PDB file of C-alpha atoms in Angstrom:
ATOM      1  CA  MET A 146      -6.309 -21.907   3.521  1.00 43.00           C
ATOM      2  CA  GLU A 147      -2.897 -21.905   5.194  1.00 56.00           C
ATOM      3  CA  ARG A 148      -1.270 -20.406   2.094  1.00 78.00           C
ATOM      4  CA  MET A 149      -3.994 -17.829   1.417  1.00 94.00           C
ATOM      5  CA  ILE A 150      -2.728 -14.237   1.313  1.00 97.00           C
ATOM      6  CA  LEU A 151      -4.876 -11.111   1.529  1.00 98.00           C
ATOM      7  CA  VAL A 152      -3.723  -8.086  -0.447  1.00 98.00           C
ATOM      8  CA  ALA A 153      -5.920  -5.280   0.907  1.00 98.00           C
ATOM      9  CA  TYR A 154      -5.646  -1.759  -0.422  1.00 98.00           C
ATOM     10  CA  ALA A 155      -6.903   1.794  -0.057  1.00 98.00           C
ATOM     11  CA  THR A 156      -6.975   3.929  -3.183  1.00 95.00           C
ATOM     12  CA  ARG A 157      -8.420   7.208  -4.377  1.00 88.00           C
ATOM     13  CA  THR A 158      -8.234   6.943  -8.163  1.00 87.00           C
ATOM     14  CA  GLY A 159      -7.459   3.264  -8.761  1.00 91.00           C
ATOM     15  CA  SER A 160      -3.691   3.293  -9.156  1.00 94.00           C
ATOM     16  CA  THR A 161      -3.060   1.497  -5.860  1.00 97.00           C
ATOM     17  CA  ALA A 162      -5.725  -1.072  -6.794  1.00 97.00           C
ATOM     18  CA  GLU A 163      -3.823  -1.859  -9.988  1.00 97.00           C
ATOM     19  CA  VAL A 164      -0.626  -2.385  -8.001  1.00 98.00           C
ATOM     20  CA  ALA A 165      -2.435  -4.586  -5.449  1.00 98.00           C
ATOM     21  CA  GLU A 166      -3.835  -6.728  -8.283  1.00 98.00           C
ATOM     22  CA  ALA A 167      -0.349  -7.101  -9.763  1.00 98.00           C
ATOM     23  CA  ILE A 168       1.070  -8.125  -6.373  1.00 98.00           C
ATOM     24  CA  GLY A 169      -1.730 -10.646  -5.949  1.00 97.00           C
ATOM     25  CA  MET A 170      -1.049 -12.133  -9.390  1.00 97.00           C
ATOM     26  CA  ARG A 171       2.687 -12.410  -8.642  1.00 96.00           C
ATOM     27  CA  LEU A 172       1.986 -14.128  -5.326  1.00 96.00           C
ATOM     28  CA  CYS A 173      -0.267 -16.607  -7.161  1.00 94.00           C
ATOM     29  CA  ALA A 174       2.395 -17.203  -9.807  1.00 94.00           C
ATOM     30  CA  ALA A 175       4.826 -17.975  -6.980  1.00 92.00           C
ATOM     31  CA  GLY A 176       2.537 -20.695  -5.623  1.00 91.00           C
ATOM     32  CA  MET A 177       0.441 -18.778  -3.093  1.00 93.00           C
ATOM     33  CA  ASP A 178      -3.305 -18.154  -3.209  1.00 94.00           C
ATOM     34  CA  ALA A 179      -4.113 -14.454  -3.013  1.00 96.00           C
ATOM     35  CA  ASP A 180      -7.148 -12.200  -2.890  1.00 97.00           C
ATOM     36  CA  ALA A 181      -6.706  -8.517  -3.798  1.00 98.00           C
ATOM     37  CA  LEU A 182      -9.546  -6.527  -2.247  1.00 98.00           C
ATOM     38  CA  PRO A 183     -10.348  -2.953  -1.255  1.00 98.00           C
ATOM     39  CA  VAL A 184     -10.167  -2.640   2.536  1.00 97.00           C
ATOM     40  CA  ALA A 185     -13.840  -1.661   2.590  1.00 95.00           C
ATOM     41  CA  ASP A 186     -14.716  -5.150   1.254  1.00 97.00           C
ATOM     42  CA  VAL A 187     -12.726  -7.087   3.866  1.00 97.00           C
ATOM     43  CA  ARG A 188     -14.850  -8.228   6.798  1.00 94.00           C
ATOM     44  CA  ASP A 189     -12.324 -10.515   8.498  1.00 93.00           C
ATOM     45  CA  VAL A 190      -8.712 -11.592   8.059  1.00 96.00           C
ATOM     46  CA  GLU A 191      -9.138 -14.934   9.851  1.00 94.00           C
ATOM     47  CA  ALA A 192      -9.063 -16.978   6.626  1.00 93.00           C
ATOM     48  CA  TYR A 193      -5.679 -15.563   5.606  1.00 96.00           C
ATOM     49  CA  ALA A 194      -2.249 -16.801   6.627  1.00 95.00           C
ATOM     50  CA  ALA A 195      -0.668 -13.439   5.836  1.00 97.00           C
ATOM     51  CA  VAL A 196      -1.734  -9.944   4.833  1.00 98.00           C
ATOM     52  CA  VAL A 197      -0.249  -7.372   2.468  1.00 98.00           C
ATOM     53  CA  LEU A 198      -1.590  -3.857   3.036  1.00 98.00           C
ATOM     54  CA  GLY A 199      -1.171  -1.049   0.531  1.00 98.00           C
ATOM     55  CA  SER A 200      -2.312   2.528   0.470  1.00 98.00           C
ATOM     56  CA  ALA A 201      -1.931   5.682  -1.493  1.00 95.00           C
ATOM     57  CA  VAL A 202      -0.631   8.700   0.389  1.00 94.00           C
ATOM     58  CA  ARG A 203      -2.722  11.790   0.863  1.00 88.00           C
ATOM     59  CA  TYR A 204      -1.568  14.692   3.010  1.00 85.00           C
ATOM     60  CA  ALA A 205       1.568  12.783   4.022  1.00 89.00           C
ATOM     61  CA  ALA A 206      -0.246   9.730   5.441  1.00 93.00           C
ATOM     62  CA  TRP A 207      -1.997   6.547   4.430  1.00 96.00           C
ATOM     63  CA  LEU A 208      -5.658   6.978   3.554  1.00 96.00           C
ATOM     64  CA  PRO A 209      -8.116   7.076   6.485  1.00 96.00           C
ATOM     65  CA  GLU A 210      -9.920   3.892   5.439  1.00 97.00           C
ATOM     66  CA  MET A 211      -6.667   1.940   5.796  1.00 97.00           C
ATOM     67  CA  HIS A 212      -6.171   3.279   9.313  1.00 96.00           C
ATOM     68  CA  ASP A 213      -9.759   2.302  10.147  1.00 96.00           C
ATOM     69  CA  PHE A 214      -9.069  -1.191   8.794  1.00 97.00           C
ATOM     70  CA  LEU A 215      -5.912  -1.527  10.876  1.00 97.00           C
ATOM     71  CA  ALA A 216      -7.721  -0.463  14.040  1.00 96.00           C
ATOM     72  CA  ALA A 217     -10.639  -2.817  13.388  1.00 96.00           C
ATOM     73  CA  HIS A 218      -8.406  -5.850  12.708  1.00 97.00           C
ATOM     74  CA  ARG A 219      -5.529  -5.087  15.086  1.00 96.00           C
ATOM     75  CA  ALA A 220      -5.737  -8.346  17.056  1.00 96.00           C
ATOM     76  CA  ARG A 221      -5.964 -10.652  14.016  1.00 96.00           C
ATOM     77  CA  LEU A 222      -3.189  -8.801  12.178  1.00 97.00           C
ATOM     78  CA  ALA A 223      -0.883  -9.272  15.174  1.00 95.00           C
ATOM     79  CA  GLU A 224      -1.243 -13.055  14.741  1.00 95.00           C
ATOM     80  CA  ARG A 225       0.091 -13.257  11.183  1.00 96.00           C
ATOM     81  CA  PRO A 226       2.821 -11.781   8.953  1.00 97.00           C
ATOM     82  CA  VAL A 227       1.895  -8.387   7.519  1.00 98.00           C
ATOM     83  CA  ALA A 228       3.697  -6.444   4.796  1.00 98.00           C
ATOM     84  CA  PHE A 229       3.143  -2.825   3.737  1.00 98.00           C
ATOM     85  CA  PHE A 230       3.405  -1.125   0.367  1.00 98.00           C
ATOM     86  CA  THR A 231       2.905   2.584  -0.099  1.00 97.00           C
ATOM     87  CA  MET A 232       2.208   4.467  -3.327  1.00 97.00           C
ATOM     88  CA  HIS A 233       3.536   8.037  -3.260  1.00 94.00           C
ATOM     89  CA  MET A 234       4.915  10.820  -5.425  1.00 89.00           C
ATOM     90  CA  LEU A 235       7.048  12.903  -3.033  1.00 86.00           C
ATOM     91  CA  ALA A 236      10.147  12.159  -0.913  1.00 86.00           C
ATOM     92  CA  LEU A 237      11.408   9.893  -3.681  1.00 88.00           C
ATOM     93  CA  GLY A 238      15.143  10.024  -3.107  1.00 89.00           C
ATOM     94  CA  ASP A 239      17.483   8.068  -0.876  1.00 91.00           C
ATOM     95  CA  THR A 240      18.601  11.056   1.183  1.00 94.00           C
ATOM     96  CA  PRO A 241      18.126  10.821   4.950  1.00 95.00           C
ATOM     97  CA  GLU A 242      15.470  13.562   4.670  1.00 94.00           C
ATOM     98  CA  ALA A 243      13.456  11.664   2.038  1.00 94.00           C
ATOM     99  CA  ILE A 244      13.690   8.427   4.005  1.00 95.00           C
ATOM    100  CA  ALA A 245      12.528  10.178   7.180  1.00 95.00           C
ATOM    101  CA  GLU A 246       9.637  11.799   5.319  1.00 93.00           C
ATOM    102  CA  ARG A 247       8.505   8.451   3.870  1.00 95.00           C
ATOM    103  CA  ALA A 248       8.611   6.883   7.330  1.00 95.00           C
ATOM    104  CA  LYS A 249       5.946   9.393   8.400  1.00 95.00           C
ATOM    105  CA  TYR A 250       3.526   8.000   5.800  1.00 96.00           C
ATOM    106  CA  THR A 251       3.172   4.725   7.693  1.00 97.00           C
ATOM    107  CA  ALA A 252       4.066   5.811  11.230  1.00 96.00           C
ATOM    108  CA  LYS A 253       0.468   5.532  12.471  1.00 95.00           C
ATOM    109  CA  ALA A 254       0.095   2.102  10.843  1.00 97.00           C
ATOM    110  CA  ARG A 255       3.338   0.875  12.417  1.00 97.00           C
ATOM    111  CA  GLU A 256       1.979   1.866  15.835  1.00 96.00           C
ATOM    112  CA  ILE A 257      -0.728  -0.775  15.276  1.00 96.00           C
ATOM    113  CA  VAL A 258       1.247  -3.546  13.564  1.00 96.00           C
ATOM    114  CA  GLN A 259       4.918  -4.043  12.764  1.00 96.00           C
ATOM    115  CA  PRO A 260       5.320  -5.194   9.148  1.00 97.00           C
ATOM    116  CA  VAL A 261       7.720  -7.983   8.253  1.00 97.00           C
ATOM    117  CA  GLU A 262       8.432  -6.014   5.084  1.00 96.00           C
ATOM    118  CA  GLU A 263       7.747  -2.460   3.970  1.00 97.00           C
ATOM    119  CA  VAL A 264       8.289  -0.808   0.605  1.00 97.00           C
ATOM    120  CA  PHE A 265       7.542   2.548  -1.009  1.00 96.00           C
ATOM    121  CA  PHE A 266       6.730   2.738  -4.714  1.00 97.00           C
ATOM    122  CA  GLU A 267       6.350   5.755  -6.932  1.00 94.00           C
ATOM    123  CA  GLY A 268       2.736   6.087  -7.937  1.00 93.00           C
ATOM    124  CA  LYS A 269       0.534   7.642 -10.546  1.00 92.00           C
ATOM    125  CA  ILE A 270      -1.264  10.959 -10.610  1.00 85.00           C
ATOM    126  CA  ASP A 271      -3.704  11.624 -13.403  1.00 84.00           C
ATOM    127  CA  PRO A 272      -5.020  15.170 -12.868  1.00 82.00           C
ATOM    128  CA  ALA A 273      -8.097  14.378 -14.985  1.00 82.00           C
ATOM    129  CA  ARG A 274      -9.211  11.903 -12.302  1.00 83.00           C
ATOM    130  CA  LEU A 275      -8.802  14.370  -9.434  1.00 76.00           C
ATOM    131  CA  SER A 276     -11.146  16.926  -7.957  1.00 81.00           C
ATOM    132  CA  LEU A 277     -10.341  20.584  -8.541  1.00 84.00           C
ATOM    133  CA  PHE A 278      -9.245  20.833  -4.905  1.00 79.00           C
ATOM    134  CA  ASP A 279      -6.849  17.892  -5.299  1.00 79.00           C
ATOM    135  CA  GLN A 280      -5.494  19.328  -8.558  1.00 76.00           C
ATOM    136  CA  LEU A 281      -4.680  22.540  -6.700  1.00 83.00           C
ATOM    137  CA  ALA A 282      -3.100  20.601  -3.844  1.00 80.00           C
ATOM    138  CA  ILE A 283      -0.734  18.683  -6.135  1.00 79.00           C
ATOM    139  CA  ARG A 284       0.318  21.952  -7.745  1.00 81.00           C
ATOM    140  CA  LEU A 285       0.869  23.527  -4.334  1.00 82.00           C
ATOM    141  CA  VAL A 286       3.174  20.738  -3.153  1.00 80.00           C
ATOM    142  CA  LYS A 287       4.803  20.513  -6.601  1.00 82.00           C
ATOM    143  CA  SER A 288       4.015  16.851  -6.975  1.00 82.00           C
ATOM    144  CA  PRO A 289       5.065  15.185 -10.196  1.00 84.00           C
ATOM    145  CA  VAL A 290       2.204  13.982 -12.356  1.00 87.00           C
ATOM    146  CA  GLY A 291       1.974  11.005 -14.656  1.00 89.00           C
ATOM    147  CA  ASP A 292       2.488   7.309 -14.213  1.00 92.00           C
ATOM    148  CA  ARG A 293       5.789   6.677 -12.429  1.00 92.00           C
ATOM    149  CA  ARG A 294       5.058   3.130 -11.291  1.00 96.00           C
ATOM    150  CA  ASP A 295       7.998   0.767 -11.808  1.00 96.00           C
ATOM    151  CA  TRP A 296       6.248  -2.502 -12.637  1.00 97.00           C
ATOM    152  CA  ASP A 297       9.476  -4.522 -12.698  1.00 97.00           C
ATOM    153  CA  ARG A 298      10.298  -3.369  -9.155  1.00 97.00           C
ATOM    154  CA  ILE A 299       6.723  -4.001  -7.960  1.00 97.00           C
ATOM    155  CA  ASN A 300       6.690  -7.523  -9.415  1.00 96.00           C
ATOM    156  CA  ALA A 301      10.141  -8.342  -8.039  1.00 97.00           C
ATOM    157  CA  TRP A 302       9.106  -7.168  -4.566  1.00 97.00           C
ATOM    158  CA  ALA A 303       6.029  -9.411  -4.630  1.00 97.00           C
ATOM    159  CA  VAL A 304       8.094 -12.462  -5.586  1.00 95.00           C
ATOM    160  CA  ASP A 305      10.728 -11.667  -2.935  1.00 96.00           C
ATOM    161  CA  LEU A 306       7.934 -11.300  -0.380  1.00 95.00           C
ATOM    162  CA  VAL A 307       6.797 -14.941  -0.633  1.00 93.00           C
ATOM    163  CA  PRO A 308       9.281 -16.420   1.904  1.00 93.00           C
ATOM    164  CA  ARG A 309       8.482 -13.641   4.382  1.00 92.00           C
ATOM    165  CA  LEU A 310       4.768 -14.462   4.226  1.00 91.00           C
ATOM    166  CA  ALA A 311       4.957 -18.265   4.029  1.00 80.00           C
TER     167      ALA A 311
END
């Protein structure tokens, strides 16, 4: 159990789940044991030596179920290495403004636990999988649509994460 890693995620349309599964597979390929689970299915983190948390962004923040998870498991998370990954479609550049905007996405989470590693990945928006309200919202904020996930970068991050979680 000492090498078991939890990859817990919050997703709206499944894109973040796919990334979490890929991270879990890469961790396993690197010699770790990993479970990729939706946060709603995680009852306890006690069995895990480390935790990777990932969420989609909605209204410039992680999804509410991830914040609920963090609050519920605050004490146990403080006892082990935790890493964050965020799936988003705005504030993509390396300008100081974009970096500051991305930091807001996980600010509330970082108040609960300080990650040993944090990364932001471009995500995927498929308008056909969104409600009419969400389709209007992405138009309003001029969000790009389509699949912009960089699988090579995601896989490389997971492999590079192993020594930070071991």
